[in-house]
Amino acid sequence: MGGKQSRAGSNEKDPKRLLPGKRQKFSSWDDTLLLGKDPRSLLKRGMRHVSFSLVTKGMTDVPDFLWGLLEVQKLNLSHNQLQVLPPEVGRLTRIVVLNLCGNRLKSLPREVSLLQSLKVLFLNMNCLAEVPAELSLCRNLEVLSMSHNCLSQLPASFADLSRLRKLNLSNNYFAHIPICVFSLKELDFLHVGSNRLENIAESIQCLASLQIFIAESNNIHSFPRSLCLVTSLELLNLNNNDIQTLPDELYLLCRLGRIAWNPMDKGLHISHNPLSKPLPELVEGGLEMLYSYLKDKKHH
C-alpha cells in the first residue's frame, strides 16, 4: 500500500504518468487522458461540491488516477461492474456523497471509516452479505441506502450513527429489524420492505422522529400497538403482509390523514392483508370511518 501511495504522489506532479499502463475503454474521458491532461480537468466544480462521475462505463476496476483527486466531494461510480472497492478510497477524505449503486460489490474495505465527511452513501443493487463495523465511524452519515443486497444483519455499532436520518434496507434477507436501528433517534425514514420480517418489535416506539415507515411485502402477522405511539408518522406502508387485526389505538396516528392506495402517497397503506371483518369495509370507507370504529371499540 505504501508503494501505491508514493506512486499517487508522483502522479500529482506529472499528469502524463496518470495514464494507465493498459488502456481501458472509457469513451467520455479516454481522449482527455491520452492528450496528457490532468484528470482534475474532468472534475465538475459546482456551487457547493466538486464532483466526479464515471457512470455506466462497464468498469470492473476503479482507475488508479481517481485516488489522486483528493478534492472530490461527490463521487458517482454507479452502474458499473465493480467487484472490489480498493482501500485507497480512504484517501478521499473530503467525500460527502458516494454513489456505488448497481455494481457487484461483495464487501467494503475497512478504510471507509476514514471518510469522516461522508453524509450520503448509496450501496443499492450490489452483492453485499455484510457491511464492516467500521462504517459506523462515519459519524456524519445522514443517508444510507443498502436495498437489493444479500444482508441479513447489521453490526451492533451502527447504533452510533446518531445523525442518520434515512435508512433503506429493503429487498434483503432480514428476519427482523436489526436492534441497532432502534437507537437511531434522528431517523425519519425507514424502509424494510421485501424482506423476511414476521413481526415488528415493540422497540419501534423508540423512533420518535419517524415520518415514513415502509414494511410492505413481508410476512408480518400483527400490527403492534407500540407502532401507534410513533405519532410523527405521515406514511405507514404495511401492504402485502399477513395482518388480520388492527390495534384500537391506531387513531393516535393522526398525521396519516387518509387511507392511501398509490405507493407514493402519504397515509396508511394496509391493502392486500387478510383483515378480519368488518375491517375491509371500513378501510374502503376511509380513515375517518376506520378511526371512529376503533375509538368506539376501545371505549366500549
Short mmCIF file of C-alpha atoms in Angstrom, two decimals:
data_model
loop_
_atom_site.label_atom_id
_atom_site.label_comp_id
_atom_site.label_asym_id
_atom_site.label_seq_id
_atom_site.Cartn_x
_atom_site.Cartn_y
_atom_site.Cartn_z
CA MET A 1 0.00 0.00 0.00
CA GLY A 2 2.97 2.25 0.75
CA GLY A 3 4.14 1.79 -2.85
CA LYS A 4 0.81 2.87 -4.20
CA GLN A 5 0.84 5.98 -2.05
CA SER A 6 4.22 7.09 -3.38
CA ARG A 7 3.07 6.43 -6.95
CA ALA A 8 -0.03 8.56 -6.33
CA GLY A 9 2.17 11.35 -5.00
CA SER A 10 4.34 11.38 -8.16
CA ASN A 11 1.24 11.31 -10.36
CA GLU A 12 0.09 14.60 -8.89
CA LYS A 13 3.25 16.28 -10.25
CA ASP A 14 3.24 14.59 -13.65
CA PRO A 15 -0.25 14.24 -15.23
CA LYS A 16 1.11 12.09 -18.06
CA ARG A 17 2.03 9.37 -15.58
CA LEU A 18 -1.62 9.11 -14.64
CA LEU A 19 -2.19 7.24 -17.87
CA PRO A 20 -3.00 3.58 -17.12
CA GLY A 21 -0.44 1.12 -18.43
CA LYS A 22 -3.18 -0.88 -20.12
CA ARG A 23 -5.68 1.26 -21.96
CA GLN A 24 -9.30 0.88 -20.84
CA LYS A 25 -12.28 1.79 -22.97
CA PHE A 26 -13.98 4.74 -21.33
CA SER A 27 -15.06 6.86 -24.29
CA SER A 28 -16.13 10.00 -22.43
CA TRP A 29 -12.74 10.71 -20.83
CA ASP A 30 -10.22 8.45 -22.59
CA ASP A 31 -9.24 11.14 -25.09
CA THR A 32 -8.53 13.59 -22.32
CA LEU A 33 -6.15 11.13 -20.70
CA LEU A 34 -4.41 10.38 -24.00
CA LEU A 35 -3.77 14.08 -24.51
CA GLY A 36 -1.85 14.03 -21.27
CA LYS A 37 -4.19 16.40 -19.49
CA ASP A 38 -4.55 16.37 -15.74
CA PRO A 39 -7.65 14.29 -14.81
CA ARG A 40 -8.55 17.17 -12.49
CA SER A 41 -9.82 18.89 -15.63
CA LEU A 42 -12.65 16.31 -15.55
CA LEU A 43 -13.84 17.47 -12.13
CA LYS A 44 -17.07 19.43 -12.13
CA ARG A 45 -16.97 22.36 -9.78
CA GLY A 46 -20.48 23.31 -8.70
CA MET A 47 -21.69 25.93 -6.28
CA ARG A 48 -21.41 23.59 -3.30
CA HIS A 49 -19.42 20.50 -4.28
CA VAL A 50 -16.61 19.26 -6.50
CA SER A 51 -17.94 16.17 -8.27
CA PHE A 52 -16.63 13.35 -10.43
CA SER A 53 -18.70 10.78 -12.28
CA LEU A 54 -17.95 7.54 -14.12
CA VAL A 55 -21.41 6.03 -14.59
CA THR A 56 -22.24 3.03 -16.79
CA LYS A 57 -18.73 2.59 -18.14
CA GLY A 58 -18.57 -1.19 -17.76
CA MET A 59 -15.64 -0.82 -15.37
CA THR A 60 -14.51 -3.88 -13.42
CA ASP A 61 -11.82 -1.89 -11.58
CA VAL A 62 -11.58 1.69 -10.41
CA PRO A 63 -8.89 3.57 -12.39
CA ASP A 64 -5.87 4.37 -10.20
CA PHE A 65 -5.79 8.08 -11.03
CA LEU A 66 -9.01 8.54 -9.11
CA TRP A 67 -7.26 8.17 -5.76
CA GLY A 68 -5.23 11.30 -6.52
CA LEU A 69 -8.31 13.50 -6.90
CA LEU A 70 -8.26 14.43 -3.24
CA GLU A 71 -10.57 17.42 -3.64
CA VAL A 72 -13.55 15.37 -4.89
CA GLN A 73 -16.66 15.68 -2.70
CA LYS A 74 -19.30 13.88 -4.76
CA LEU A 75 -18.21 10.63 -6.41
CA ASN A 76 -20.52 8.60 -8.63
CA LEU A 77 -19.31 5.16 -9.74
CA SER A 78 -22.77 3.66 -10.12
CA HIS A 79 -23.91 1.06 -12.65
CA ASN A 80 -20.59 -0.48 -13.49
CA GLN A 81 -19.28 -3.98 -12.76
CA LEU A 82 -17.04 -3.24 -9.79
CA GLN A 83 -16.44 -6.26 -7.58
CA VAL A 84 -13.99 -4.60 -5.20
CA LEU A 85 -13.70 -1.11 -3.75
CA PRO A 86 -9.98 -0.67 -3.04
CA PRO A 87 -8.79 0.50 0.39
CA GLU A 88 -7.38 3.59 -1.36
CA VAL A 89 -10.91 5.04 -1.18
CA GLY A 90 -9.89 6.10 2.33
CA ARG A 91 -7.69 8.79 0.78
CA LEU A 92 -10.73 10.72 -0.46
CA THR A 93 -11.44 12.25 2.92
CA ARG A 94 -13.47 15.17 1.54
CA ILE A 95 -16.19 12.96 0.05
CA VAL A 96 -19.69 14.00 1.11
CA VAL A 97 -21.72 11.85 -1.33
CA LEU A 98 -20.60 8.41 -2.56
CA ASN A 99 -22.75 6.51 -5.06
CA LEU A 100 -21.83 2.85 -5.66
CA CYS A 101 -25.26 1.60 -6.81
CA GLY A 102 -25.60 -1.14 -9.37
CA ASN A 103 -22.22 -2.82 -9.11
CA ARG A 104 -21.15 -6.31 -7.93
CA LEU A 105 -19.56 -5.39 -4.62
CA LYS A 106 -19.49 -8.21 -2.06
CA SER A 107 -17.80 -6.22 0.68
CA LEU A 108 -16.48 -2.79 1.63
CA PRO A 109 -12.96 -2.04 2.84
CA ARG A 110 -12.45 -1.03 6.47
CA GLU A 111 -10.91 2.19 5.19
CA VAL A 112 -14.40 3.61 4.62
CA SER A 113 -14.07 4.66 8.26
CA LEU A 114 -11.68 7.39 7.07
CA LEU A 115 -14.45 9.15 5.14
CA GLN A 116 -15.30 11.45 8.01
CA SER A 117 -17.10 13.99 5.79
CA LEU A 118 -19.42 11.37 4.30
CA LYS A 119 -23.11 12.26 4.59
CA VAL A 120 -24.77 10.20 1.83
CA LEU A 121 -23.89 6.62 0.84
CA PHE A 122 -25.72 4.65 -1.85
CA LEU A 123 -24.98 0.92 -1.97
CA ASN A 124 -28.19 -0.29 -3.63
CA MET A 125 -28.13 -3.22 -6.04
CA ASN A 126 -24.87 -4.89 -5.10
CA CYS A 127 -24.00 -8.32 -3.65
CA LEU A 128 -23.25 -7.30 -0.08
CA ALA A 129 -23.74 -10.04 2.51
CA GLU A 130 -22.30 -7.86 5.26
CA VAL A 131 -21.04 -4.36 5.92
CA PRO A 132 -17.98 -3.55 8.04
CA ALA A 133 -18.48 -2.30 11.59
CA GLU A 134 -16.01 0.46 10.69
CA LEU A 135 -18.72 2.16 8.65
CA SER A 136 -20.25 3.24 11.96
CA LEU A 137 -17.23 5.54 12.41
CA CYS A 138 -18.64 7.78 9.67
CA ARG A 139 -20.48 9.78 12.30
CA ASN A 140 -21.71 12.45 9.87
CA LEU A 141 -23.65 9.93 7.79
CA GLU A 142 -27.24 11.08 7.25
CA VAL A 143 -28.49 8.91 4.37
CA LEU A 144 -27.65 5.22 3.93
CA SER A 145 -29.31 3.12 1.24
CA MET A 146 -28.50 -0.59 1.00
CA SER A 147 -31.53 -2.01 -0.78
CA HIS A 148 -31.31 -5.01 -3.11
CA ASN A 149 -28.36 -6.76 -1.47
CA CYS A 150 -27.94 -10.02 0.49
CA LEU A 151 -27.92 -8.58 4.01
CA SER A 152 -29.44 -10.37 6.99
CA GLN A 153 -27.86 -8.40 9.83
CA LEU A 154 -26.08 -5.16 10.69
CA PRO A 155 -23.18 -4.53 13.06
CA ALA A 156 -24.31 -3.50 16.56
CA SER A 157 -22.03 -0.47 16.25
CA PHE A 158 -24.45 1.06 13.73
CA ALA A 159 -26.27 2.35 16.80
CA ASP A 160 -23.52 5.02 16.89
CA LEU A 161 -24.72 6.61 13.62
CA SER A 162 -26.52 9.25 15.66
CA ARG A 163 -27.08 11.64 12.72
CA LEU A 164 -28.61 9.08 10.38
CA ARG A 165 -31.99 10.28 9.11
CA LYS A 166 -32.80 7.95 6.22
CA LEU A 167 -32.16 4.21 6.09
CA ASN A 168 -33.20 1.87 3.27
CA LEU A 169 -32.81 -1.87 3.96
CA SER A 170 -35.46 -3.09 1.52
CA ASN A 171 -35.10 -6.20 -0.65
CA ASN A 172 -32.65 -8.04 1.59
CA TYR A 173 -32.90 -11.09 3.88
CA PHE A 174 -33.68 -9.55 7.27
CA ALA A 175 -35.81 -11.77 9.52
CA HIS A 176 -36.23 -8.89 11.96
CA ILE A 177 -35.39 -5.21 12.11
CA PRO A 178 -31.82 -5.03 13.48
CA ILE A 179 -31.76 -3.95 17.13
CA CYS A 180 -29.24 -1.20 16.41
CA VAL A 181 -31.81 0.58 14.24
CA PHE A 182 -33.93 1.40 17.28
CA SER A 183 -31.08 3.53 18.65
CA LEU A 184 -31.18 5.89 15.67
CA LYS A 185 -33.19 8.67 17.28
CA GLU A 186 -32.94 11.07 14.32
CA LEU A 187 -34.33 8.55 11.82
CA ASP A 188 -37.28 9.98 9.88
CA PHE A 189 -37.32 7.42 7.01
CA LEU A 190 -37.06 3.64 7.38
CA HIS A 191 -37.69 1.19 4.51
CA VAL A 192 -37.61 -2.53 5.36
CA GLY A 193 -39.97 -3.73 2.64
CA SER A 194 -39.47 -7.02 0.79
CA ASN A 195 -37.53 -8.81 3.49
CA ARG A 196 -38.46 -11.81 5.66
CA LEU A 197 -39.97 -9.99 8.62
CA GLU A 198 -42.67 -11.77 10.62
CA ASN A 199 -43.11 -9.09 13.26
CA ILE A 200 -42.27 -5.52 14.19
CA ALA A 201 -40.55 -5.25 17.56
CA GLU A 202 -42.11 -3.18 20.33
CA SER A 203 -38.93 -1.10 20.25
CA ILE A 204 -40.24 0.62 17.13
CA GLN A 205 -41.73 3.18 19.52
CA CYS A 206 -38.18 4.41 20.22
CA LEU A 207 -38.09 6.01 16.77
CA ALA A 208 -39.97 9.12 17.84
CA SER A 209 -38.90 11.16 14.77
CA LEU A 210 -40.02 8.60 12.20
CA GLN A 211 -42.23 10.08 9.49
CA ILE A 212 -42.08 7.38 6.82
CA PHE A 213 -42.08 3.67 7.67
CA ILE A 214 -42.36 1.11 4.87
CA ALA A 215 -42.59 -2.60 5.72
CA GLU A 216 -44.60 -3.85 2.75
CA SER A 217 -44.23 -7.30 1.21
CA ASN A 218 -43.08 -9.20 4.27
CA ASN A 219 -44.86 -11.85 6.33
CA ILE A 220 -45.84 -9.64 9.28
CA HIS A 221 -48.63 -11.24 11.29
CA SER A 222 -49.64 -8.44 13.64
CA PHE A 223 -49.79 -4.66 13.85
CA PRO A 224 -48.00 -3.80 17.14
CA ARG A 225 -49.68 -1.33 19.49
CA SER A 226 -46.30 0.31 20.08
CA LEU A 227 -46.31 1.48 16.46
CA CYS A 228 -49.32 3.62 17.34
CA LEU A 229 -47.06 5.59 19.69
CA VAL A 230 -44.94 6.84 16.79
CA THR A 231 -47.28 9.78 16.30
CA SER A 232 -44.91 11.55 13.91
CA LEU A 233 -45.76 9.03 11.16
CA GLU A 234 -47.11 10.53 7.94
CA LEU A 235 -46.72 7.46 5.73
CA LEU A 236 -47.14 3.92 7.03
CA ASN A 237 -47.00 1.15 4.44
CA LEU A 238 -47.86 -2.38 5.58
CA ASN A 239 -49.29 -3.59 2.27
CA ASN A 240 -48.90 -7.26 1.31
CA ASN A 241 -48.46 -8.82 4.72
CA ASP A 242 -50.46 -11.25 6.89
CA ILE A 243 -52.18 -8.75 9.21
CA GLN A 244 -55.67 -9.73 10.36
CA THR A 245 -56.48 -7.17 13.05
CA LEU A 246 -55.67 -3.54 13.74
CA PRO A 247 -54.97 -2.08 17.21
CA ASP A 248 -57.66 0.09 18.77
CA GLU A 249 -55.03 2.79 19.36
CA LEU A 250 -54.45 3.24 15.62
CA TYR A 251 -56.37 6.53 15.76
CA LEU A 252 -53.40 8.05 17.62
CA LEU A 253 -51.61 8.22 14.27
CA CYS A 254 -53.42 11.42 13.39
CA ARG A 255 -50.84 12.61 10.84
CA LEU A 256 -51.56 9.76 8.44
CA GLY A 257 -54.54 11.69 7.16
CA ARG A 258 -56.10 9.10 4.88
CA ILE A 259 -56.12 5.57 3.53
CA ALA A 260 -53.56 5.59 0.72
CA TRP A 261 -53.65 3.46 -2.40
CA ASN A 262 -50.87 4.99 -4.50
CA PRO A 263 -47.45 3.82 -3.25
CA MET A 264 -46.11 7.36 -3.36
CA ASP A 265 -48.92 8.89 -1.31
CA LYS A 266 -48.72 9.72 2.37
CA GLY A 267 -51.23 7.99 4.59
CA LEU A 268 -51.99 4.45 5.79
CA HIS A 269 -51.25 1.66 3.28
CA ILE A 270 -52.91 -1.54 4.50
CA SER A 271 -54.13 -3.27 1.33
CA HIS A 272 -53.55 -6.94 0.47
CA ASN A 273 -53.80 -8.15 4.06
CA PRO A 274 -56.32 -10.77 5.29
CA LEU A 275 -58.12 -8.27 7.54
CA SER A 276 -61.00 -9.73 9.54
CA LYS A 277 -64.49 -8.32 9.13
CA PRO A 278 -65.65 -5.55 9.28
CA LEU A 279 -62.19 -4.02 8.74
CA PRO A 280 -62.05 -4.37 4.91
CA GLU A 281 -65.29 -2.40 4.53
CA LEU A 282 -64.13 0.24 6.99
CA VAL A 283 -60.84 0.66 5.15
CA GLU A 284 -62.80 1.15 1.93
CA GLY A 285 -64.81 3.83 3.71
CA GLY A 286 -61.73 5.85 4.54
CA LEU A 287 -59.51 6.60 7.52
CA GLU A 288 -62.07 8.69 9.42
CA MET A 289 -64.58 5.84 9.38
CA LEU A 290 -61.91 3.34 10.44
CA TYR A 291 -60.67 5.54 13.30
CA SER A 292 -64.21 6.16 14.52
CA TYR A 293 -64.89 2.43 14.69
CA LEU A 294 -61.64 1.72 16.55
CA LYS A 295 -62.27 4.52 19.06
CA ASP A 296 -65.79 3.22 19.83
CA LYS A 297 -64.47 -0.30 20.10
CA LYS A 298 -61.79 0.78 22.57
CA HIS A 299 -64.19 2.77 24.78
CA HIS A 300 -66.79 0.03 24.86
#
